[in-house]
């Protein structure tokens, strides 16, 4: 199916942000694992996988619209040296993503592409959940202190 | 305490903001000198950080100890 004006470019733009996020979250997850923060590793890795699922949806949709998914282009991967910095950088990435998705929804409405719009809305919902989680972590750190927070991350989820 | 602004400025060379600040304290704040010192203008580096050399230099400059503050 032929895409409406600007939709493939828009999907590729979201794909770029998504591919960047996959890498950023994944390296953060692995750094947490290396530091022994099992719980955090698990949580951050899950976020990376969520983005990968979004990337899959985007690629499929671009191909369906007879476009070429741009897997080459990547944004800047911002890697934090410490857990709080990682969280802050991830929060920034999620907020940027939310902005692009909201603009995307507006464009889709303008050109009347409701399928893509629905897809963006679903992704925005996930981004919202991610932002909520990160903000909670940052607030917890503020309240209990970084040492207390990190000592809780050594345990595995559910243990 | 949460460490402010602790991120990697270059992933190819694994350069941290701490390293840049240290160079600033050592008096290296000129963009060209910083690029040479950090090796980000050498082949093998993707060049992405070289585009942001201005902000790297600005970061180094924040740590530069000026003679007036040294006499204090």
PDB file of C-alpha atoms in Angstrom:
ATOM      1  CA  UNK A   1       0.000   0.000   0.000  1.00  0.00           C
ATOM      2  CA  UNK A   2       1.282   3.463  -0.891  1.00  0.00           C
ATOM      3  CA  UNK A   3       1.911   5.688   2.097  1.00  0.00           C
ATOM      4  CA  UNK A   4       0.381   9.109   2.582  1.00  0.00           C
ATOM      5  CA  UNK A   5       2.661  12.121   2.360  1.00  0.00           C
ATOM      6  CA  UNK A   6       5.553  12.188   4.831  1.00  0.00           C
ATOM      7  CA  UNK A   7       4.487   9.025   6.651  1.00  0.00           C
ATOM      8  CA  UNK A   8       7.470   6.861   5.663  1.00  0.00           C
ATOM      9  CA  UNK A   9       9.899   9.649   6.620  1.00  0.00           C
ATOM     10  CA  UNK A  10       8.097  10.009   9.911  1.00  0.00           C
ATOM     11  CA  UNK A  11       8.207   6.255  10.585  1.00  0.00           C
ATOM     12  CA  UNK A  12      11.924   6.233   9.788  1.00  0.00           C
ATOM     13  CA  UNK A  13      12.489   9.131  12.156  1.00  0.00           C
ATOM     14  CA  UNK A  14      10.774   7.227  14.957  1.00  0.00           C
ATOM     15  CA  UNK A  15      12.774   4.126  13.966  1.00  0.00           C
ATOM     16  CA  UNK A  16      16.049   6.048  14.348  1.00  0.00           C
ATOM     17  CA  UNK A  17      15.109   7.222  17.839  1.00  0.00           C
ATOM     18  CA  UNK A  18      14.001   3.693  18.664  1.00  0.00           C
ATOM     19  CA  UNK A  19      17.204   2.014  17.445  1.00  0.00           C
ATOM     20  CA  UNK A  20      19.250   4.546  19.411  1.00  0.00           C
ATOM     21  CA  UNK A  21      17.204   3.846  22.541  1.00  0.00           C
ATOM     22  CA  UNK A  22      17.632   0.061  22.157  1.00  0.00           C
ATOM     23  CA  UNK A  23      21.408   0.495  22.219  1.00  0.00           C
ATOM     24  CA  UNK A  24      21.471   3.047  25.011  1.00  0.00           C
ATOM     25  CA  UNK A  25      19.232   1.019  27.333  1.00  0.00           C
ATOM     26  CA  UNK A  26      21.025  -2.204  26.505  1.00  0.00           C
ATOM     27  CA  UNK A  27      24.463  -0.883  27.383  1.00  0.00           C
ATOM     28  CA  UNK A  28      23.023   0.628  30.576  1.00  0.00           C
ATOM     29  CA  UNK A  29      21.460  -2.729  31.451  1.00  0.00           C
ATOM     30  CA  UNK A  30      24.734  -4.535  30.897  1.00  0.00           C
ATOM     31  CA  UNK A  31      26.656  -1.975  32.963  1.00  0.00           C
ATOM     32  CA  UNK A  32      24.176  -2.530  35.807  1.00  0.00           C
ATOM     33  CA  UNK A  33      24.688  -6.285  35.504  1.00  0.00           C
ATOM     34  CA  UNK A  34      28.445  -5.757  35.585  1.00  0.00           C
ATOM     35  CA  UNK A  35      28.091  -3.711  38.776  1.00  0.00           C
ATOM     36  CA  UNK A  36      25.989  -6.483  40.326  1.00  0.00           C
ATOM     37  CA  UNK A  37      22.651  -4.641  40.270  1.00  0.00           C
ATOM     38  CA  UNK A  38      20.595  -7.653  39.186  1.00  0.00           C
ATOM     39  CA  UNK A  39      17.169  -6.089  39.667  1.00  0.00           C
ATOM     40  CA  UNK A  40      18.063  -2.948  37.765  1.00  0.00           C
ATOM     41  CA  UNK A  41      19.706  -4.971  34.996  1.00  0.00           C
ATOM     42  CA  UNK A  42      16.508  -6.918  34.545  1.00  0.00           C
ATOM     43  CA  UNK A  43      14.328  -3.794  34.483  1.00  0.00           C
ATOM     44  CA  UNK A  44      16.496  -1.795  32.094  1.00  0.00           C
ATOM     45  CA  UNK A  45      16.979  -4.754  29.777  1.00  0.00           C
ATOM     46  CA  UNK A  46      13.205  -5.148  29.618  1.00  0.00           C
ATOM     47  CA  UNK A  47      12.962  -1.519  28.470  1.00  0.00           C
ATOM     48  CA  UNK A  48      15.496  -2.200  25.732  1.00  0.00           C
ATOM     49  CA  UNK A  49      13.496  -5.220  24.581  1.00  0.00           C
ATOM     50  CA  UNK A  50      10.293  -3.121  24.577  1.00  0.00           C
ATOM     51  CA  UNK A  51      11.997  -0.719  22.177  1.00  0.00           C
ATOM     52  CA  UNK A  52      13.116  -3.618  20.028  1.00  0.00           C
ATOM     53  CA  UNK A  53       9.525  -4.798  19.718  1.00  0.00           C
ATOM     54  CA  UNK A  54       8.531  -1.271  18.683  1.00  0.00           C
ATOM     55  CA  UNK A  55      11.326  -1.270  16.096  1.00  0.00           C
ATOM     56  CA  UNK A  56       9.964  -4.532  14.690  1.00  0.00           C
ATOM     57  CA  UNK A  57       6.478  -3.032  14.356  1.00  0.00           C
ATOM     58  CA  UNK A  58       7.905   0.087  12.682  1.00  0.00           C
ATOM     59  CA  UNK A  59      10.010  -1.893  10.185  1.00  0.00           C
ATOM     60  CA  UNK A  60       7.051  -4.094   9.256  1.00  0.00           C
ATOM     61  CA  UNK A  61       4.835  -1.064   8.784  1.00  0.00           C
ATOM     62  CA  UNK A  62       7.405   0.806   6.663  1.00  0.00           C
ATOM     63  CA  UNK A  63       7.742  -2.264   4.402  1.00  0.00           C
ATOM     64  CA  UNK A  64       3.963  -2.578   4.197  1.00  0.00           C
ATOM     65  CA  UNK A  65       3.833   1.053   3.055  1.00  0.00           C
ATOM     66  CA  UNK A  66       6.432   0.220   0.367  1.00  0.00           C
ATOM     67  CA  UNK A  67       9.129   2.290   2.032  1.00  0.00           C
ATOM     68  CA  UNK A  68      12.696   1.380   2.980  1.00  0.00           C
ATOM     69  CA  UNK A  69      13.395   1.056   6.701  1.00  0.00           C
ATOM     70  CA  UNK A  70      16.564   2.993   7.490  1.00  0.00           C
ATOM     71  CA  UNK A  71      18.552   0.761   9.818  1.00  0.00           C
ATOM     72  CA  UNK A  72      21.734   2.689   9.170  1.00  0.00           C
ATOM     73  CA  UNK A  73      20.926   5.966  10.847  1.00  0.00           C
ATOM     74  CA  UNK A  74      21.472   6.191  14.569  1.00  0.00           C
ATOM     75  CA  UNK A  75      21.217   9.099  17.001  1.00  0.00           C
ATOM     76  CA  UNK A  76      23.758   9.790  19.730  1.00  0.00           C
ATOM     77  CA  UNK A  77      23.905   7.043  22.332  1.00  0.00           C
ATOM     78  CA  UNK A  78      24.244   8.836  25.670  1.00  0.00           C
ATOM     79  CA  UNK A  79      25.901   6.536  28.174  1.00  0.00           C
ATOM     80  CA  UNK A  80      25.913   7.457  31.854  1.00  0.00           C
ATOM     81  CA  UNK A  81      28.814   6.585  34.116  1.00  0.00           C
ATOM     82  CA  UNK A  82      26.605   6.146  37.168  1.00  0.00           C
ATOM     83  CA  UNK A  83      23.131   4.723  37.766  1.00  0.00           C
ATOM     84  CA  UNK A  84      21.469   8.118  38.473  1.00  0.00           C
ATOM     85  CA  UNK A  85      23.085   9.586  35.368  1.00  0.00           C
ATOM     86  CA  UNK A  86      21.932   6.608  33.305  1.00  0.00           C
ATOM     87  CA  UNK A  87      18.395   7.121  34.567  1.00  0.00           C
ATOM     88  CA  UNK A  88      18.519  10.822  33.735  1.00  0.00           C
ATOM     89  CA  UNK A  89      19.834  10.188  30.225  1.00  0.00           C
ATOM     90  CA  UNK A  90      17.221   7.482  29.637  1.00  0.00           C
ATOM     91  CA  UNK A  91      14.507   9.835  30.861  1.00  0.00           C
ATOM     92  CA  UNK A  92      15.684  12.449  28.367  1.00  0.00           C
ATOM     93  CA  UNK A  93      15.618   9.829  25.580  1.00  0.00           C
ATOM     94  CA  UNK A  94      12.068   8.787  26.510  1.00  0.00           C
ATOM     95  CA  UNK A  95      10.894  12.400  26.649  1.00  0.00           C
ATOM     96  CA  UNK A  96      12.391  13.082  23.214  1.00  0.00           C
ATOM     97  CA  UNK A  97      10.659   9.976  21.914  1.00  0.00           C
ATOM     98  CA  UNK A  98       7.319  11.099  23.364  1.00  0.00           C
ATOM     99  CA  UNK A  99       7.690  14.461  21.621  1.00  0.00           C
ATOM    100  CA  UNK A 100       8.387  12.822  18.235  1.00  0.00           C
ATOM    101  CA  UNK A 101       5.464  10.434  18.697  1.00  0.00           C
ATOM    102  CA  UNK A 102       3.084  13.274  19.607  1.00  0.00           C
ATOM    103  CA  UNK A 103       4.184  15.225  16.535  1.00  0.00           C
ATOM    104  CA  UNK A 104       3.708  12.021  14.567  1.00  0.00           C
ATOM    105  CA  UNK A 105       0.156  11.584  15.821  1.00  0.00           C
ATOM    106  CA  UNK A 106      -0.612  15.165  14.794  1.00  0.00           C
ATOM    107  CA  UNK A 107       0.813  14.609  11.297  1.00  0.00           C
ATOM    108  CA  UNK A 108      -1.071  11.325  10.852  1.00  0.00           C
ATOM    109  CA  UNK A 109      -4.323  13.061  11.772  1.00  0.00           C
ATOM    110  CA  UNK A 110      -3.570  15.819   9.285  1.00  0.00           C
ATOM    111  CA  UNK A 111      -3.019  13.440   6.350  1.00  0.00           C
ATOM    112  CA  UNK A 112      -5.677  10.979   7.529  1.00  0.00           C
ATOM    113  CA  UNK A 113      -3.495   7.924   8.249  1.00  0.00           C
ATOM    114  CA  UNK A 114      -5.302   6.409  11.212  1.00  0.00           C
ATOM    115  CA  UNK A 115      -3.460   3.075  11.208  1.00  0.00           C
ATOM    116  CA  UNK A 116      -0.088   4.737  11.728  1.00  0.00           C
ATOM    117  CA  UNK A 117      -1.630   7.132  14.193  1.00  0.00           C
ATOM    118  CA  UNK A 118      -2.968   4.237  16.249  1.00  0.00           C
ATOM    119  CA  UNK A 119       0.502   2.626  16.181  1.00  0.00           C
ATOM    120  CA  UNK A 120       2.118   5.819  17.446  1.00  0.00           C
ATOM    121  CA  UNK A 121      -0.477   6.126  20.190  1.00  0.00           C
ATOM    122  CA  UNK A 122       0.269   2.591  21.368  1.00  0.00           C
ATOM    123  CA  UNK A 123       3.989   3.364  21.437  1.00  0.00           C
ATOM    124  CA  UNK A 124       3.380   6.611  23.317  1.00  0.00           C
ATOM    125  CA  UNK A 125       1.527   4.602  25.954  1.00  0.00           C
ATOM    126  CA  UNK A 126       4.638   2.434  26.485  1.00  0.00           C
ATOM    127  CA  UNK A 127       6.852   5.516  26.597  1.00  0.00           C
ATOM    128  CA  UNK A 128       4.565   6.985  29.254  1.00  0.00           C
ATOM    129  CA  UNK A 129       4.989   3.853  31.355  1.00  0.00           C
ATOM    130  CA  UNK A 130       8.773   4.017  30.941  1.00  0.00           C
ATOM    131  CA  UNK A 131       8.857   7.694  31.949  1.00  0.00           C
ATOM    132  CA  UNK A 132       6.718   6.907  34.981  1.00  0.00           C
ATOM    133  CA  UNK A 133       9.100   4.128  36.048  1.00  0.00           C
ATOM    134  CA  UNK A 134      12.241   6.257  35.621  1.00  0.00           C
ATOM    135  CA  UNK A 135      10.712   9.220  37.452  1.00  0.00           C
ATOM    136  CA  UNK A 136       9.780   6.913  40.312  1.00  0.00           C
ATOM    137  CA  UNK A 137      13.379   5.673  40.527  1.00  0.00           C
ATOM    138  CA  UNK A 138      14.768   9.214  40.569  1.00  0.00           C
ATOM    139  CA  UNK A 139      12.302  10.228  43.271  1.00  0.00           C
ATOM    140  CA  UNK A 140      13.131   7.120  45.337  1.00  0.00           C
ATOM    141  CA  UNK A 141      16.846   7.954  45.060  1.00  0.00           C
ATOM    142  CA  UNK A 142      16.072  11.472  46.274  1.00  0.00           C
ATOM    143  CA  UNK A 143      14.149  10.134  49.265  1.00  0.00           C
ATOM    144  CA  UNK A 144      16.206   7.139  50.417  1.00  0.00           C
ATOM    145  CA  UNK A 145      19.617   8.163  49.127  1.00  0.00           C
ATOM    146  CA  UNK A 146      21.684   6.560  46.390  1.00  0.00           C
ATOM    147  CA  UNK A 147      23.385   3.984  48.656  1.00  0.00           C
ATOM    148  CA  UNK A 148      20.093   2.654  49.998  1.00  0.00           C
ATOM    149  CA  UNK A 149      18.589   2.617  46.527  1.00  0.00           C
ATOM    150  CA  UNK A 150      21.512   0.741  45.001  1.00  0.00           C
ATOM    151  CA  UNK A 151      21.664  -1.827  47.787  1.00  0.00           C
ATOM    152  CA  UNK A 152      18.065  -2.747  46.935  1.00  0.00           C
ATOM    153  CA  UNK A 153      19.061  -3.272  43.297  1.00  0.00           C
ATOM    154  CA  UNK A 154      21.502  -6.065  44.128  1.00  0.00           C
ATOM    155  CA  UNK A 155      18.605  -8.451  44.679  1.00  0.00           C
ATOM    156  CA  UNK A 156      16.824 -10.121  41.834  1.00  0.00           C
ATOM    157  CA  UNK A 157      13.276  -9.058  41.099  1.00  0.00           C
ATOM    158  CA  UNK A 158      10.876 -10.980  43.338  1.00  0.00           C
ATOM    159  CA  UNK A 159      13.531 -12.285  45.702  1.00  0.00           C
TER     160      UNK A 159
ATOM    161  CA  UNK B   1      25.151  12.153  46.562  1.00  0.00           C
ATOM    162  CA  UNK B   2      24.091  12.028  42.944  1.00  0.00           C
ATOM    163  CA  UNK B   3      27.051  12.735  40.718  1.00  0.00           C
ATOM    164  CA  UNK B   4      26.054  15.552  38.373  1.00  0.00           C
ATOM    165  CA  UNK B   5      26.852  15.222  34.705  1.00  0.00           C
ATOM    166  CA  UNK B   6      28.737  11.949  34.722  1.00  0.00           C
ATOM    167  CA  UNK B   7      28.405  10.602  31.213  1.00  0.00           C
ATOM    168  CA  UNK B   8      30.626   9.436  28.401  1.00  0.00           C
ATOM    169  CA  UNK B   9      31.432  12.144  25.875  1.00  0.00           C
ATOM    170  CA  UNK B  10      33.008   9.683  23.439  1.00  0.00           C
ATOM    171  CA  UNK B  11      32.124   6.002  23.230  1.00  0.00           C
ATOM    172  CA  UNK B  12      34.778   5.101  20.643  1.00  0.00           C
ATOM    173  CA  UNK B  13      37.550   6.123  23.027  1.00  0.00           C
ATOM    174  CA  UNK B  14      35.644   5.665  26.282  1.00  0.00           C
ATOM    175  CA  UNK B  15      36.212   9.271  27.315  1.00  0.00           C
ATOM    176  CA  UNK B  16      34.320  10.408  30.408  1.00  0.00           C
ATOM    177  CA  UNK B  17      33.358  13.902  31.436  1.00  0.00           C
ATOM    178  CA  UNK B  18      35.675  13.394  34.407  1.00  0.00           C
ATOM    179  CA  UNK B  19      38.634  12.958  32.053  1.00  0.00           C
ATOM    180  CA  UNK B  20      37.714  16.156  30.172  1.00  0.00           C
ATOM    181  CA  UNK B  21      37.408  18.062  33.435  1.00  0.00           C
ATOM    182  CA  UNK B  22      40.801  16.757  34.555  1.00  0.00           C
ATOM    183  CA  UNK B  23      42.331  18.050  31.321  1.00  0.00           C
ATOM    184  CA  UNK B  24      40.649  21.384  32.003  1.00  0.00           C
ATOM    185  CA  UNK B  25      42.285  21.491  35.424  1.00  0.00           C
ATOM    186  CA  UNK B  26      45.595  20.718  33.712  1.00  0.00           C
ATOM    187  CA  UNK B  27      45.037  23.763  31.516  1.00  0.00           C
ATOM    188  CA  UNK B  28      44.036  22.028  28.268  1.00  0.00           C
ATOM    189  CA  UNK B  29      40.973  23.962  27.088  1.00  0.00           C
ATOM    190  CA  UNK B  30      41.744  24.735  23.432  1.00  0.00           C
ATOM    191  CA  UNK B  31      39.443  22.608  21.228  1.00  0.00           C
ATOM    192  CA  UNK B  32      42.309  21.484  18.976  1.00  0.00           C
ATOM    193  CA  UNK B  33      44.573  20.567  21.895  1.00  0.00           C
ATOM    194  CA  UNK B  34      41.703  18.679  23.557  1.00  0.00           C
ATOM    195  CA  UNK B  35      40.954  16.734  20.390  1.00  0.00           C
ATOM    196  CA  UNK B  36      44.638  15.743  20.098  1.00  0.00           C
ATOM    197  CA  UNK B  37      44.946  14.867  23.775  1.00  0.00           C
ATOM    198  CA  UNK B  38      41.784  12.748  23.752  1.00  0.00           C
ATOM    199  CA  UNK B  39      42.595  11.139  20.405  1.00  0.00           C
ATOM    200  CA  UNK B  40      39.173  11.877  18.979  1.00  0.00           C
ATOM    201  CA  UNK B  41      40.593  13.247  15.727  1.00  0.00           C
ATOM    202  CA  UNK B  42      42.402   9.994  14.993  1.00  0.00           C
ATOM    203  CA  UNK B  43      41.112   7.312  12.634  1.00  0.00           C
ATOM    204  CA  UNK B  44      38.960   4.709  14.369  1.00  0.00           C
ATOM    205  CA  UNK B  45      36.908   7.311  16.164  1.00  0.00           C
ATOM    206  CA  UNK B  46      33.478   7.796  14.586  1.00  0.00           C
ATOM    207  CA  UNK B  47      33.854  11.594  14.665  1.00  0.00           C
ATOM    208  CA  UNK B  48      30.507  12.237  16.307  1.00  0.00           C
ATOM    209  CA  UNK B  49      32.124  13.756  19.371  1.00  0.00           C
ATOM    210  CA  UNK B  50      34.413  15.923  17.218  1.00  0.00           C
ATOM    211  CA  UNK B  51      31.265  17.710  16.072  1.00  0.00           C
ATOM    212  CA  UNK B  52      30.595  18.561  19.710  1.00  0.00           C
ATOM    213  CA  UNK B  53      34.155  19.634  20.444  1.00  0.00           C
ATOM    214  CA  UNK B  54      32.808  23.065  21.360  1.00  0.00           C
ATOM    215  CA  UNK B  55      30.798  21.681  24.259  1.00  0.00           C
ATOM    216  CA  UNK B  56      33.707  19.450  25.312  1.00  0.00           C
ATOM    217  CA  UNK B  57      35.958  22.520  25.380  1.00  0.00           C
ATOM    218  CA  UNK B  58      33.315  24.410  27.355  1.00  0.00           C
ATOM    219  CA  UNK B  59      33.234  21.562  29.883  1.00  0.00           C
ATOM    220  CA  UNK B  60      37.032  21.640  30.239  1.00  0.00           C
ATOM    221  CA  UNK B  61      36.921  25.397  30.615  1.00  0.00           C
ATOM    222  CA  UNK B  62      34.572  25.154  33.619  1.00  0.00           C
ATOM    223  CA  UNK B  63      37.379  23.382  35.504  1.00  0.00           C
ATOM    224  CA  UNK B  64      40.167  25.684  34.418  1.00  0.00           C
ATOM    225  CA  UNK B  65      41.780  27.249  37.459  1.00  0.00           C
ATOM    226  CA  UNK B  66      42.477  30.866  36.646  1.00  0.00           C
ATOM    227  CA  UNK B  67      45.516  32.608  38.204  1.00  0.00           C
ATOM    228  CA  UNK B  68      43.272  34.941  40.218  1.00  0.00           C
ATOM    229  CA  UNK B  69      41.483  32.087  41.946  1.00  0.00           C
ATOM    230  CA  UNK B  70      44.817  30.356  42.569  1.00  0.00           C
ATOM    231  CA  UNK B  71      46.159  33.257  44.627  1.00  0.00           C
ATOM    232  CA  UNK B  72      43.058  33.267  46.771  1.00  0.00           C
TER     233      UNK B  72
END
